[in-house]
Coordinates of C-alpha atoms and ligand atoms in Angstrom, one line a residue:
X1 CA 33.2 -9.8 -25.3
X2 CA 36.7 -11.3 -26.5
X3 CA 37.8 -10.7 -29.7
X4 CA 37.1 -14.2 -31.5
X5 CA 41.1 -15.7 -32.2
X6 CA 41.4 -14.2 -28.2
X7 CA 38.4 -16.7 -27.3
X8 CA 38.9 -19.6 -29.6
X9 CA 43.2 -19.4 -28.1
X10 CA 42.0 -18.7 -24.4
X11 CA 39.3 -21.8 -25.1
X12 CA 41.7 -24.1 -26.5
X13 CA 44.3 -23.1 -23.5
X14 CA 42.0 -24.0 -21.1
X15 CA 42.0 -27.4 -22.9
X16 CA 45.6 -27.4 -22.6
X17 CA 46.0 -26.5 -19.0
X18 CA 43.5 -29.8 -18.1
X19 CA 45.9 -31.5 -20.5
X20 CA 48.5 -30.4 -18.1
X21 CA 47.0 -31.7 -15.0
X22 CA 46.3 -35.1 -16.6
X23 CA 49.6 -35.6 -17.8
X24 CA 50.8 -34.8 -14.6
X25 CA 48.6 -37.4 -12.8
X26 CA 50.1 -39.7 -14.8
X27 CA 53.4 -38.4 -13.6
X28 CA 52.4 -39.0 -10.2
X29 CA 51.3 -42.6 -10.5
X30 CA 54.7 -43.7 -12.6
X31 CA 56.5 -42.2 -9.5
X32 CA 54.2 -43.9 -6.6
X33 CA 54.7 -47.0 -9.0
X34 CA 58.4 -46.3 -8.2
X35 CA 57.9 -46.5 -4.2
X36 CA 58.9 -42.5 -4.9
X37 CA 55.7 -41.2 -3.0
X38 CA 57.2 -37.9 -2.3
X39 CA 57.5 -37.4 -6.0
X40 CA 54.1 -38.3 -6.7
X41 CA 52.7 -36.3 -4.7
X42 CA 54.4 -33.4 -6.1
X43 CA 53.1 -34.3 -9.1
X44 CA 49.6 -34.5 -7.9
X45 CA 49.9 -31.1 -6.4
X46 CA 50.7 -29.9 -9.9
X47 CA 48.1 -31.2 -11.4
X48 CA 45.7 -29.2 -9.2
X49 CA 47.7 -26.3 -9.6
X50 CA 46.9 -26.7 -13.5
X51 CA 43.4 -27.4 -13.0
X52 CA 44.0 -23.8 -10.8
X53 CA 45.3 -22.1 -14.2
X54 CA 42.2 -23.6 -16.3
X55 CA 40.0 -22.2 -13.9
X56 CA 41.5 -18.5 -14.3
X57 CA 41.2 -18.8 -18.0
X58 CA 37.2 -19.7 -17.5
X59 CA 37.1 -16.9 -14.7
X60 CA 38.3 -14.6 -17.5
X61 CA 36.2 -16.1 -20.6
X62 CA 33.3 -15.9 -17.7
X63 CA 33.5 -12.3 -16.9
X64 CA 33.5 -11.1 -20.7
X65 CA 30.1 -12.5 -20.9
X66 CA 31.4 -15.5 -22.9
X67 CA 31.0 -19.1 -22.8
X68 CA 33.5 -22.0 -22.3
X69 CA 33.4 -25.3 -24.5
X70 CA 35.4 -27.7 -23.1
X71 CA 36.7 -30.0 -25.5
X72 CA 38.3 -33.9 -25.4
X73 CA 41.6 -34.0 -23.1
X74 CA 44.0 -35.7 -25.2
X75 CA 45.7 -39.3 -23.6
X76 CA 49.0 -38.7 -21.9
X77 CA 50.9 -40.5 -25.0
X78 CA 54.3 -40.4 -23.4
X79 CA 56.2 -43.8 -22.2
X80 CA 57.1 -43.2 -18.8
X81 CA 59.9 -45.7 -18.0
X82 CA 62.8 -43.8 -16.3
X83 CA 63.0 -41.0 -13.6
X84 CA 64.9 -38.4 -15.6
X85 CA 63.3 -38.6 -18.4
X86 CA 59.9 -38.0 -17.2
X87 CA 61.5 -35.2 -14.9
X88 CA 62.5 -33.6 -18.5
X89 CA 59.3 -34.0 -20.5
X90 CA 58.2 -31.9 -17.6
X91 CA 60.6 -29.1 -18.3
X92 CA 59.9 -29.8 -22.3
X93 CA 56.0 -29.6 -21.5
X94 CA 56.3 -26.6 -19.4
X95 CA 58.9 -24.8 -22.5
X96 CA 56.0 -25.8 -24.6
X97 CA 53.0 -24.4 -22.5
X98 CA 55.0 -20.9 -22.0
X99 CA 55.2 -21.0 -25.9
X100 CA 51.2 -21.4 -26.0
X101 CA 51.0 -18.3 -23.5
X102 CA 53.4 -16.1 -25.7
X103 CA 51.1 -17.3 -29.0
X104 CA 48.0 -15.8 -27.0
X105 CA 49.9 -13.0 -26.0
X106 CA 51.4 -12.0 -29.7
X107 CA 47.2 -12.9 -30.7
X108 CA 46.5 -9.8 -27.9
X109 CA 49.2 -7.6 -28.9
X110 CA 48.4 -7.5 -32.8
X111 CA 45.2 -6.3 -32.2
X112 CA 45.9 -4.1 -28.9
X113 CA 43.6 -6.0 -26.7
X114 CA 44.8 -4.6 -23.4
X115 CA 42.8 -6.3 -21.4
X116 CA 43.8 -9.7 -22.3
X117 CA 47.7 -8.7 -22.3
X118 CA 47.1 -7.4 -18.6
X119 CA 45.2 -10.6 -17.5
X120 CA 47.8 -12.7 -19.3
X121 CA 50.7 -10.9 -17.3
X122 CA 50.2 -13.2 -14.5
X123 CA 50.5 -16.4 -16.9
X124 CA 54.0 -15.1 -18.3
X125 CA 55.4 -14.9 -14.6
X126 CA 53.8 -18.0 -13.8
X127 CA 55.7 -19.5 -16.5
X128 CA 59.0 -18.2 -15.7
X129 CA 58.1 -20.4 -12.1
X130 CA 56.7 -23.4 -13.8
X131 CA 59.9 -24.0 -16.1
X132 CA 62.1 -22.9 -13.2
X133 CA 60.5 -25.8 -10.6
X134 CA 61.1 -28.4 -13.7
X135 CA 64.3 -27.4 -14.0
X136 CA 65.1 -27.5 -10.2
X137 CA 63.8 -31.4 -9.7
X138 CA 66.2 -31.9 -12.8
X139 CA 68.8 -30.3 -10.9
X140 CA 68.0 -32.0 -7.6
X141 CA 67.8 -35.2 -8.7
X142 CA 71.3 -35.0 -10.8
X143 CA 73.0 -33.9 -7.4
X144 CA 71.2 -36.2 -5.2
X145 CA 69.9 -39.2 -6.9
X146 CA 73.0 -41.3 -7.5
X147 CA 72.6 -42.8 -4.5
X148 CA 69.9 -44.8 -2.1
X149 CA 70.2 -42.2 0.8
X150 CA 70.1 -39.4 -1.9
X151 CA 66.9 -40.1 -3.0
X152 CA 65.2 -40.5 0.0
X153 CA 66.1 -37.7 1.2
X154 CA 64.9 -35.8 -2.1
X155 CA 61.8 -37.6 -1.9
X156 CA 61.3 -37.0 1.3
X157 CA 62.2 -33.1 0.2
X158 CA 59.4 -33.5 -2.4
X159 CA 56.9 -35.1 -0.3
X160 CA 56.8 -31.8 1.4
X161 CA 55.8 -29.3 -0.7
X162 CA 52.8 -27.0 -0.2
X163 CA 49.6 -26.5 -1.7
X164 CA 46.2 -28.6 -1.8
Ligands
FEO1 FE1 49.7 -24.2 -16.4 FE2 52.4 -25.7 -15.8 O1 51.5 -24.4 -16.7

């Protein structure tokens, strides 16, 4: 059994993380709207990696004998009408979910639940990747995006990357 501010957070992030992967499906269709099909389906891969991170957050509410309830995913409200700044409400999103993992975290710590700080270790390292890939296509597309050739090679770069 989790404590009950553990459960109703760790319920409510796994709301967020599906959040996540919606909002980054509607990445992925501004960007194949664009012709950009390497970017989308970067996106798309991200989205099932945040579908990935909901699914260890069940796991966990699972194997404490506890039940899910999965609420209403909100709409993506964001307009998406320029490359860059989706590629920073990425980063923002991603500052915001690490800030949703420390709040759990702090919840864990007060009341020396050990057993949710240890499962939440892998989240806080995850985090440190997530920001660090949003700030990379930021990056990347600064350097190589002035230019026709420069962004097809990037999204060519993108089109590449691993996963499901
Ligand atoms: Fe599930 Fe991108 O954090």
């Amino acid at each position: 059994m989790l404590d009950k501010k553990i459960y109703d957070l760790i319920n409510d992030q796994i709301n967020k993380e599906l959040y996540s992967a919606y909002l980054y499906v509607d990445f992925s269709y501004y960007f194949g709207g664009r012709g950009l099909s390497g970017f989308a389906s970067w996106y798309m891969k991200q989205a099932k990696e945040e579908v990935e991170h909901a699914e260890k957050f069940i796991k966990y509410v699972h194997d404490n004998g506890m039940k899910v309830e999965l609420l209403a995913i909100a709409k993506p409200d964001k307009t998406l009408d320029d490359d860059m700044k989706v590629l920073k409400m990425g980063l923002e999103h991603e500052q915001y979910v690490t800030g949703l993992i420390n709040k759990i975290y702090d919840a864990a710590f007060e009341i020396k639940d050990y057993k949710t700080m240890g499962f939440l270790d892998w989240f806080v390292k995850e985090q440190i990747e997530e920001e660090a890939n949003a700030e990379e296509l930021i990056s990347k597309y600064e350097l190589y995006a002035g230019c026709e050739a420069g962004l097809y090679s990037l999204n060519k770069e993108l089109g590449k990357r691993e996963g499901c």
